[in-house]
Short mmCIF file of C-alpha atoms in Angstrom, two decimals:
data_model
loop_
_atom_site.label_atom_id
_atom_site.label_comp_id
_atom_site.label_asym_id
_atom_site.label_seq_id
_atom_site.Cartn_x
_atom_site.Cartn_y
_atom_site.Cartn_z
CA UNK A 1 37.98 14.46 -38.75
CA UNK A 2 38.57 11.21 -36.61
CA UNK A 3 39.50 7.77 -37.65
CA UNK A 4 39.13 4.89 -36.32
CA UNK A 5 41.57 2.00 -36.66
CA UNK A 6 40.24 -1.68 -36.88
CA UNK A 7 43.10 -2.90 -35.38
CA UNK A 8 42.33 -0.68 -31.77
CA UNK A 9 40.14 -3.43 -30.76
CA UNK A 10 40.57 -4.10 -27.04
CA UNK A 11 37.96 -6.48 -26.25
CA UNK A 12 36.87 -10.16 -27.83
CA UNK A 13 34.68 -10.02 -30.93
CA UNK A 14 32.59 -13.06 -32.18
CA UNK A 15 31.97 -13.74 -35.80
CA UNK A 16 28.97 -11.47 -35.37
CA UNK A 17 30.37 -8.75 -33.82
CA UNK A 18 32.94 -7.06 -35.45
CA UNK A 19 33.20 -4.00 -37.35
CA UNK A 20 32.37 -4.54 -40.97
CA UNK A 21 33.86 -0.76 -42.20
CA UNK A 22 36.18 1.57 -41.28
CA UNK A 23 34.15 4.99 -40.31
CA UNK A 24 34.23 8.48 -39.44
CA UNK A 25 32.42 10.39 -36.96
CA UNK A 26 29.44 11.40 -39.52
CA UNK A 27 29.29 7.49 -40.16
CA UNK A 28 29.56 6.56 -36.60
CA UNK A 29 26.64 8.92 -35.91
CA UNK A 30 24.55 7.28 -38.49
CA UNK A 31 25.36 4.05 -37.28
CA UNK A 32 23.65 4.85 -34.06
CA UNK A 33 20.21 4.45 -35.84
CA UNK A 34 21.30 0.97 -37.44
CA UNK A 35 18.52 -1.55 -36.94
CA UNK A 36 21.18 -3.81 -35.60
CA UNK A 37 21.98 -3.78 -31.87
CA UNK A 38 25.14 -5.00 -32.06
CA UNK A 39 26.08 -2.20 -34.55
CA UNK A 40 24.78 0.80 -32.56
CA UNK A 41 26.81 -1.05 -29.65
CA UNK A 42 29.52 -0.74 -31.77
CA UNK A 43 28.96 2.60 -32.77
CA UNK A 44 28.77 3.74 -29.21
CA UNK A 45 32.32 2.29 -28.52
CA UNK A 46 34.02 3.81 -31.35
CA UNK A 47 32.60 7.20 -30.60
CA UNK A 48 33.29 6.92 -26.88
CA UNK A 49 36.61 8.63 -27.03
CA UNK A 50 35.61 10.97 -29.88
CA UNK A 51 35.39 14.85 -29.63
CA UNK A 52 32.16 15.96 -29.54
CA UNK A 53 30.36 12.36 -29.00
CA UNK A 54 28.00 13.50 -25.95
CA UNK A 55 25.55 15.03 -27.96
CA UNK A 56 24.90 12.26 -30.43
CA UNK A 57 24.72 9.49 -27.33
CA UNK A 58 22.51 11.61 -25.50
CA UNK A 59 20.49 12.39 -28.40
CA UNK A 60 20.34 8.67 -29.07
CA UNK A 61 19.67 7.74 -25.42
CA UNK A 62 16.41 9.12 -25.49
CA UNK A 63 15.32 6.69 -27.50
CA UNK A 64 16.97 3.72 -27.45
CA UNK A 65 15.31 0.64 -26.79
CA UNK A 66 17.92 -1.93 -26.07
CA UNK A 67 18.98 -2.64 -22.75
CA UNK A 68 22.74 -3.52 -23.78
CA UNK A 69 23.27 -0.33 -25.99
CA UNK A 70 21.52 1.79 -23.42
CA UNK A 71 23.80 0.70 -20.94
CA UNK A 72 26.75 1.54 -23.19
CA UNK A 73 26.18 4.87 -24.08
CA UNK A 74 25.62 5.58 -19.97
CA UNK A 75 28.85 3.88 -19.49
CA UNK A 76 30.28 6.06 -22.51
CA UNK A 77 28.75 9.42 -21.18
CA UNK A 78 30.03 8.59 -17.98
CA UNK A 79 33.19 8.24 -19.25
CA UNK A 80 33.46 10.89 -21.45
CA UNK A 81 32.68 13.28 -18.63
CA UNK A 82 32.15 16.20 -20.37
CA UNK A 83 29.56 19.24 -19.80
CA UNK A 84 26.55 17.70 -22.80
CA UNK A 85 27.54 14.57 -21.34
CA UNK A 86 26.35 15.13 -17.16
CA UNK A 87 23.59 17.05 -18.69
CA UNK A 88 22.36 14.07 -20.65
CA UNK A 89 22.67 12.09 -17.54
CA UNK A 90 21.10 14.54 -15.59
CA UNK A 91 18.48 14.69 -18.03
CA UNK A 92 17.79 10.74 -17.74
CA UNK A 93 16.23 11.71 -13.96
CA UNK A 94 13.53 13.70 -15.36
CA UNK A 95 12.48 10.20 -17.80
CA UNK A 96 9.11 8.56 -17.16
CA UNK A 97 11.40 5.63 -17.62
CA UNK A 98 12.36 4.24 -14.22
CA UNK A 99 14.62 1.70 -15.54
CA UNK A 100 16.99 4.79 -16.87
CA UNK A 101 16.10 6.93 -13.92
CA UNK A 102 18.01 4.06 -12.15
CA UNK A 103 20.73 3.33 -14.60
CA UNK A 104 21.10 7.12 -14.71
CA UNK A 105 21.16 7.81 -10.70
CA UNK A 106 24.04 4.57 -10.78
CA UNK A 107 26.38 5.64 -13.33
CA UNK A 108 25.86 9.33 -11.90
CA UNK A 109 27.03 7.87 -7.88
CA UNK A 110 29.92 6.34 -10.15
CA UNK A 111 31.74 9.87 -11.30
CA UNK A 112 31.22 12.34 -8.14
CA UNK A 113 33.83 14.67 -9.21
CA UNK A 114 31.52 15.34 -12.07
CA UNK A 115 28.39 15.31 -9.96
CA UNK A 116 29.63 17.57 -7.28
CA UNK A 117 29.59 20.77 -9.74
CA UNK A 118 25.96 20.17 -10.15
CA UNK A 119 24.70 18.74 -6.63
CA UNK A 120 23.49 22.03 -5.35
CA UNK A 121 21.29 22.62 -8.48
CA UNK A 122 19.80 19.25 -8.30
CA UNK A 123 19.13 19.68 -4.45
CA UNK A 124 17.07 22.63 -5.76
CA UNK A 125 15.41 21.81 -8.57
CA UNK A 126 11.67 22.55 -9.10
CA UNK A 127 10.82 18.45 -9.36
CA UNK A 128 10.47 16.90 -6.01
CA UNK A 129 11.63 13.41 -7.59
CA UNK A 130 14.69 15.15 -9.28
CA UNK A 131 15.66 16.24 -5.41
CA UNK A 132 15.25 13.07 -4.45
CA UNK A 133 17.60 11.18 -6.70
CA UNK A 134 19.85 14.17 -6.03
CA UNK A 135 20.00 13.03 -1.65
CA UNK A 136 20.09 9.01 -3.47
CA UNK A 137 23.15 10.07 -5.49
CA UNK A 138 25.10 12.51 -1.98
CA UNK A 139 25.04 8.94 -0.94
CA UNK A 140 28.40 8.26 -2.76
CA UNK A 141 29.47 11.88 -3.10
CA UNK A 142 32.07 11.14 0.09
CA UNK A 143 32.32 14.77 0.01
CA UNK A 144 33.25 17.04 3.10
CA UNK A 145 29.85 19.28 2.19
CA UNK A 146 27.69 16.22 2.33
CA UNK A 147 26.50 16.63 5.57
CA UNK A 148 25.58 20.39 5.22
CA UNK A 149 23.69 19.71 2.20
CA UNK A 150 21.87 17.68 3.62
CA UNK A 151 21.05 20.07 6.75
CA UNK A 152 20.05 22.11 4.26
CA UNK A 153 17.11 20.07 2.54
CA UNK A 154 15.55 19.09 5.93
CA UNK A 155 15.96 22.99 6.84
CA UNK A 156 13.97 24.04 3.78
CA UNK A 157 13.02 21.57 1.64
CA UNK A 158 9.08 22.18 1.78
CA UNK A 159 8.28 18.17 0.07
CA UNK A 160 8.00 15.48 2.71
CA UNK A 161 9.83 12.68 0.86
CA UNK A 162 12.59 14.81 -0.12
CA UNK A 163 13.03 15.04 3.45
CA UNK A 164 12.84 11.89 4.51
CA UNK A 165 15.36 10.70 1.85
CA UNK A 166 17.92 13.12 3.56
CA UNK A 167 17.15 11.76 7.02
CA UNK A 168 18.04 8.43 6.09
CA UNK A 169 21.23 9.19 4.55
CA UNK A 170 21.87 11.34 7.42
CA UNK A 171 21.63 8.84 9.59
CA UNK A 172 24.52 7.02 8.26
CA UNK A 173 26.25 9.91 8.02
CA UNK A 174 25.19 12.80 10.35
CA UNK A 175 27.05 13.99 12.75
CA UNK A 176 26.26 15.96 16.28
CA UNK A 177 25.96 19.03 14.02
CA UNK A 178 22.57 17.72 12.47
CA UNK A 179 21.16 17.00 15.89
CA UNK A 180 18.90 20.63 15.90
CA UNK A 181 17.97 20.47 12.23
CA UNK A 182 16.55 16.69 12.70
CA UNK A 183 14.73 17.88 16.21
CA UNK A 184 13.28 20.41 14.05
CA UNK A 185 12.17 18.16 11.22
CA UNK A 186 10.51 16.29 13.19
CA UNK A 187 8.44 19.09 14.99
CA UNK A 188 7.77 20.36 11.29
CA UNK A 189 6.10 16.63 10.58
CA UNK A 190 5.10 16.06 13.70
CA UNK A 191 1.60 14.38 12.76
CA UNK A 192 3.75 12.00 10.29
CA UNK A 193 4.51 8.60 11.32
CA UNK A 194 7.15 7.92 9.04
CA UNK A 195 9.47 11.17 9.77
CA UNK A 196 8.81 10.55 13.10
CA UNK A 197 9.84 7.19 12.86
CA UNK A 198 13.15 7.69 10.55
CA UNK A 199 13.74 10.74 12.28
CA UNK A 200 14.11 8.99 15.70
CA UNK A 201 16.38 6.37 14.35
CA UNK A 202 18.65 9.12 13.14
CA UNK A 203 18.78 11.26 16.42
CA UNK A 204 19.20 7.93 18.24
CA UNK A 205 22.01 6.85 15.94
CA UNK A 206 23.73 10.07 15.49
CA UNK A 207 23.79 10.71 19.74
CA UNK A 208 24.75 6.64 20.53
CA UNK A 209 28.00 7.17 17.64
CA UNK A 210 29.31 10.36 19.74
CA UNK A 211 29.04 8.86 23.07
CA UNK B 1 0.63 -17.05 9.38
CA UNK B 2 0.93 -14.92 6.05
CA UNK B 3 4.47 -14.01 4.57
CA UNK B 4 5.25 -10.73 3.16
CA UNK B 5 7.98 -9.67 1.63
CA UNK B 6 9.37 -5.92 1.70
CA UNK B 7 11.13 -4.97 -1.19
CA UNK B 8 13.43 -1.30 -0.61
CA UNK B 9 16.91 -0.14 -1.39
CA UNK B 10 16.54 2.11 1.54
CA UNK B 11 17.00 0.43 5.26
CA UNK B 12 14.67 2.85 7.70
CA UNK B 13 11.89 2.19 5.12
CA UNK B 14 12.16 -1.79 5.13
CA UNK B 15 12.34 -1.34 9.19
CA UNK B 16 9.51 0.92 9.05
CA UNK B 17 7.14 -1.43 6.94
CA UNK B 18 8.36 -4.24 8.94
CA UNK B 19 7.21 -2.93 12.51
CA UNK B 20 4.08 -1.92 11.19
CA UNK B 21 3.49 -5.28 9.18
CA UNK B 22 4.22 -7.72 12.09
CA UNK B 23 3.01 -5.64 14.83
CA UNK B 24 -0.20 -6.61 12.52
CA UNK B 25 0.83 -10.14 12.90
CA UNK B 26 2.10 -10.92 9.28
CA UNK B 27 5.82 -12.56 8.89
CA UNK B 28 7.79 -10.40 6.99
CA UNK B 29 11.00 -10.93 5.04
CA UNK B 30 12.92 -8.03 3.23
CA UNK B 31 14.92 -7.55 -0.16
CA UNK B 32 17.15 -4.65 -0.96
CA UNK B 33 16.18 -4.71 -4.68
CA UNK B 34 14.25 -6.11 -7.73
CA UNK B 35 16.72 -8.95 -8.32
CA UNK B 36 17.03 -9.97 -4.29
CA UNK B 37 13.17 -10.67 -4.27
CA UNK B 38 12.92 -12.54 -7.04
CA UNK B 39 15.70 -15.03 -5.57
CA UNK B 40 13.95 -14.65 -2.40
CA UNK B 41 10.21 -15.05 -4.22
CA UNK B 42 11.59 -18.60 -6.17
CA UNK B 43 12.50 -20.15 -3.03
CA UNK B 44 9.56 -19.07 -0.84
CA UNK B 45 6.04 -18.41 -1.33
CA UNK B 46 4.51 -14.63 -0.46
CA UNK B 47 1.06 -14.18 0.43
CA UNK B 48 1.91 -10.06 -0.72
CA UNK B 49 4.75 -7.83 -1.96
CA UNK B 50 5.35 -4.28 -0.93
CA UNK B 51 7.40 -2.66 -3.61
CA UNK B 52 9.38 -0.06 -3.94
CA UNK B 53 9.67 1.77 -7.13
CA UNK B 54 13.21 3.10 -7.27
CA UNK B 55 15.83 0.41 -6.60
CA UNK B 56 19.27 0.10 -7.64
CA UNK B 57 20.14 -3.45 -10.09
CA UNK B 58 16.14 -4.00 -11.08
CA UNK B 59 13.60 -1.42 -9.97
CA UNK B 60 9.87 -2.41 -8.90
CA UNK B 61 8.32 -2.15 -12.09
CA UNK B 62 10.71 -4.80 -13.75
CA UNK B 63 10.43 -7.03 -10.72
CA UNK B 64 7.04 -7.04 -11.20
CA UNK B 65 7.05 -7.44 -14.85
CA UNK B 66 9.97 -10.35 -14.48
CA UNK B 67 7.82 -11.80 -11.34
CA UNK B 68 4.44 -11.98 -12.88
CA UNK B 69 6.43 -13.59 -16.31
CA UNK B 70 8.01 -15.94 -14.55
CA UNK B 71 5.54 -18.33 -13.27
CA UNK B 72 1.79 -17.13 -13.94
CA UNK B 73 0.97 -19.13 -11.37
CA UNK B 74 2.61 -16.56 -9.01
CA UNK B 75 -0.34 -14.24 -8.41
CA UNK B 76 0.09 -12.84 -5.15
CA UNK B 77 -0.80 -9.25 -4.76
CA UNK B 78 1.62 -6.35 -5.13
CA UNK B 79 1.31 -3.22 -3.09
CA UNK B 80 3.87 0.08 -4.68
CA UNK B 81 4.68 2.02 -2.41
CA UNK B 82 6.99 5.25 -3.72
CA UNK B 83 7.22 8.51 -3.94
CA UNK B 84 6.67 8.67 -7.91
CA UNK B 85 3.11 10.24 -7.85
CA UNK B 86 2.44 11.11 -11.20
CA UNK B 87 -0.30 9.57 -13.00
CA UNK B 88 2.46 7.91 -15.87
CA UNK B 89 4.30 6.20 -12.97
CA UNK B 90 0.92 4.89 -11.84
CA UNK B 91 -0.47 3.47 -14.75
CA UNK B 92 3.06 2.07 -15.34
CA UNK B 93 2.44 0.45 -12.01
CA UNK B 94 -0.43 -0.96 -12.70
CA UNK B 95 0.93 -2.50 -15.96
CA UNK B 96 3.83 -4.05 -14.85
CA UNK B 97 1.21 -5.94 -12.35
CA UNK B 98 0.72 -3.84 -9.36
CA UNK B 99 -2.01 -4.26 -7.62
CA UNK B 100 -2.36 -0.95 -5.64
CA UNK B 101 -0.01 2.26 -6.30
CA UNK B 102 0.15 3.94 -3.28
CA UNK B 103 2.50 7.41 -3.01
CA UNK B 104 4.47 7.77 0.06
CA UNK B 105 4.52 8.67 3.19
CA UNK B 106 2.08 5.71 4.02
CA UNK B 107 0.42 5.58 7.82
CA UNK B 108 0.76 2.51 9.42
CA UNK B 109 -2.74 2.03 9.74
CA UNK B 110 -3.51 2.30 5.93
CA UNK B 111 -0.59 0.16 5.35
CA UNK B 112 -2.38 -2.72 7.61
CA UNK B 113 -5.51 -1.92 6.26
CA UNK B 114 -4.19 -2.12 2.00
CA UNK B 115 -2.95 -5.04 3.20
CA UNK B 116 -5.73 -7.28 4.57
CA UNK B 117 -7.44 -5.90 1.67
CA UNK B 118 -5.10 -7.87 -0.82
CA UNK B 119 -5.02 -10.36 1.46
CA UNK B 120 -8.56 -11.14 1.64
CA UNK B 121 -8.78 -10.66 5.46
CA UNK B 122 -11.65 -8.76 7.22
CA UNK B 123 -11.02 -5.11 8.07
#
């Protein structure tokens, strides 16, 4: 089982902050409940570079009140990297919470190699908003598919917003190549102001950048 | 003249609303996120916000909340305008002191029209 050392303490602890015990992973867990923020911060730390610590944060995320710890165990699960640990992360778009929707969709934009595995599933996933924050988070994907995923959703994505998310991304990014699929779009939505509007502003921008 | 303030993480929609808003004759101002238009909201007075729910650093529910706690004085009208449409996200709207919840795509003409509402201004 794992140990942690007091003395691996890389960052500045106040009289109020520091590790009272020396503890285990079962310990560590527990300490993830403690009624004291601080602690559970703590706890999050030393469990960060654990085996097996995803499930516990995630498990913990879900409930977790505090701001500060809540950004810790993102920060941890991003770190960690591992398969329970996207899928909490994942799982954070799907909360009625928009304040971890957010926090989830910015940590996520943070680790692309670990996001790209799972793009395509998100850009098909039965919840409209869950495709949206999938376009929000190609945004910093800087991958070479981007663009053809993004084809994609204005090809077939039946939801309007899910659309126009990928439009406006594709408008920074698009290339000649998305010229028919945004001409389409727009015939598709044709009695909609806004993906006429935002579709416009992409065709515009995409044909001024390849003159 | 009446200032609004557009608050949206994405560009095309803050140009969008903006068009609309002044070709109705309102002055319009924008903020990329939550924590933008509060700096913005200190330092100028808005007759009306049009929020956005999903924002990067502080989202529109917590402006809201941190807008509304801030000064309680500061009771201009909120619009929300997002493509969260589920009945949670409105009544979380509402609580964090929206005053309409309104699930996008919005037409320019119900845009105009939401806002004289808030605004007091015949229709």
């Amino acid at each position: 089982m794992a140990f942690i050392k007091k003395t691996a303490t890389p960052i500045h602890c106040t009289e109020h902050d520091e590790r009272h015990t020396e503890r285990d992973f079962a310990d560590l867990v527990a300490e993830l409940g403690a009624e004291n923020e601080t602690a559970r911060r703590w706890a999050v730390r030393d469990l960060t570079p654990l085996p097996d610590a995803s499930q516990p944060l995630v498990a913990r995320l879900a409930y977790e009140e505090s701001a500060s710890v809540r950004a810790a165990i993102l920060n941890a699960l991003a770190q960690i990297g591992d398969h329970a640990a996207i899928a909490g992360l994942i799982h954070c778009l799907r909360s009625e919470d928009a304040g971890l929707r957010n926090e989830a969709i910015e940590v996520l934009k943070a680790i692309p190699q670990h996001v790209e595995p799972v793009i395509h599933t998100l850009l098909n996933d039965s919840d409209s908003d869950v495709r949206i924050f999938a376009v929000n988070i190609l945004e910093s994907l800087r991958h070479k598919d981007v663009e053809k995923w993004l084809i994609e959703v204005i090809e077939k994505d039946p939801h309007i917003n899910v659309c126009a998310t990928a439009v406006d991304l594709l408008s920074e990014v698009g290339t000649e190549r998305a010229l028919p699929a945004l001409k389409q779009l727009k015939i598709r939505f044709e009695d909609d102001p806004y993906i006429c509007f935002t579709t416009d502003l992409a065709l515009k921008r995409i044909e001024d950048g390849s003159q | 003249m009446k200032h609004i303030l557009v608050i949206d993480d994405a560009a095309t929609v803050r140009l969008y609303h903006r068009g609309i808003l002044e070709n109705a004759g309102y002055s319009v101002d924008e903020a990329i996120n939550g924590i933008e238009a509060l700096e913005k909201a200190l330092v100028k007075p808005y007759d009306l916000f049009i929020v956005d729910v999903n924002m990067p650093k502080l989202d529109g529910y917590g402006f809201l909340k941190e807008f509304r706690r801030q000064d309680d004085a500061l009771q201009s009208p909120a619009i929300m305008v997002t493509t969260e449409a589920s009945g949670s996200d409105k009544q979380l709207g509402y609580m964090s002191g929206a005053n309409l919840y309104i699930t996008k795509p919005i037409k320019p003409n119900e845009l105009v029209n939401y806002a004289r509402l808030l605004l007091g201004e015949t229709l």
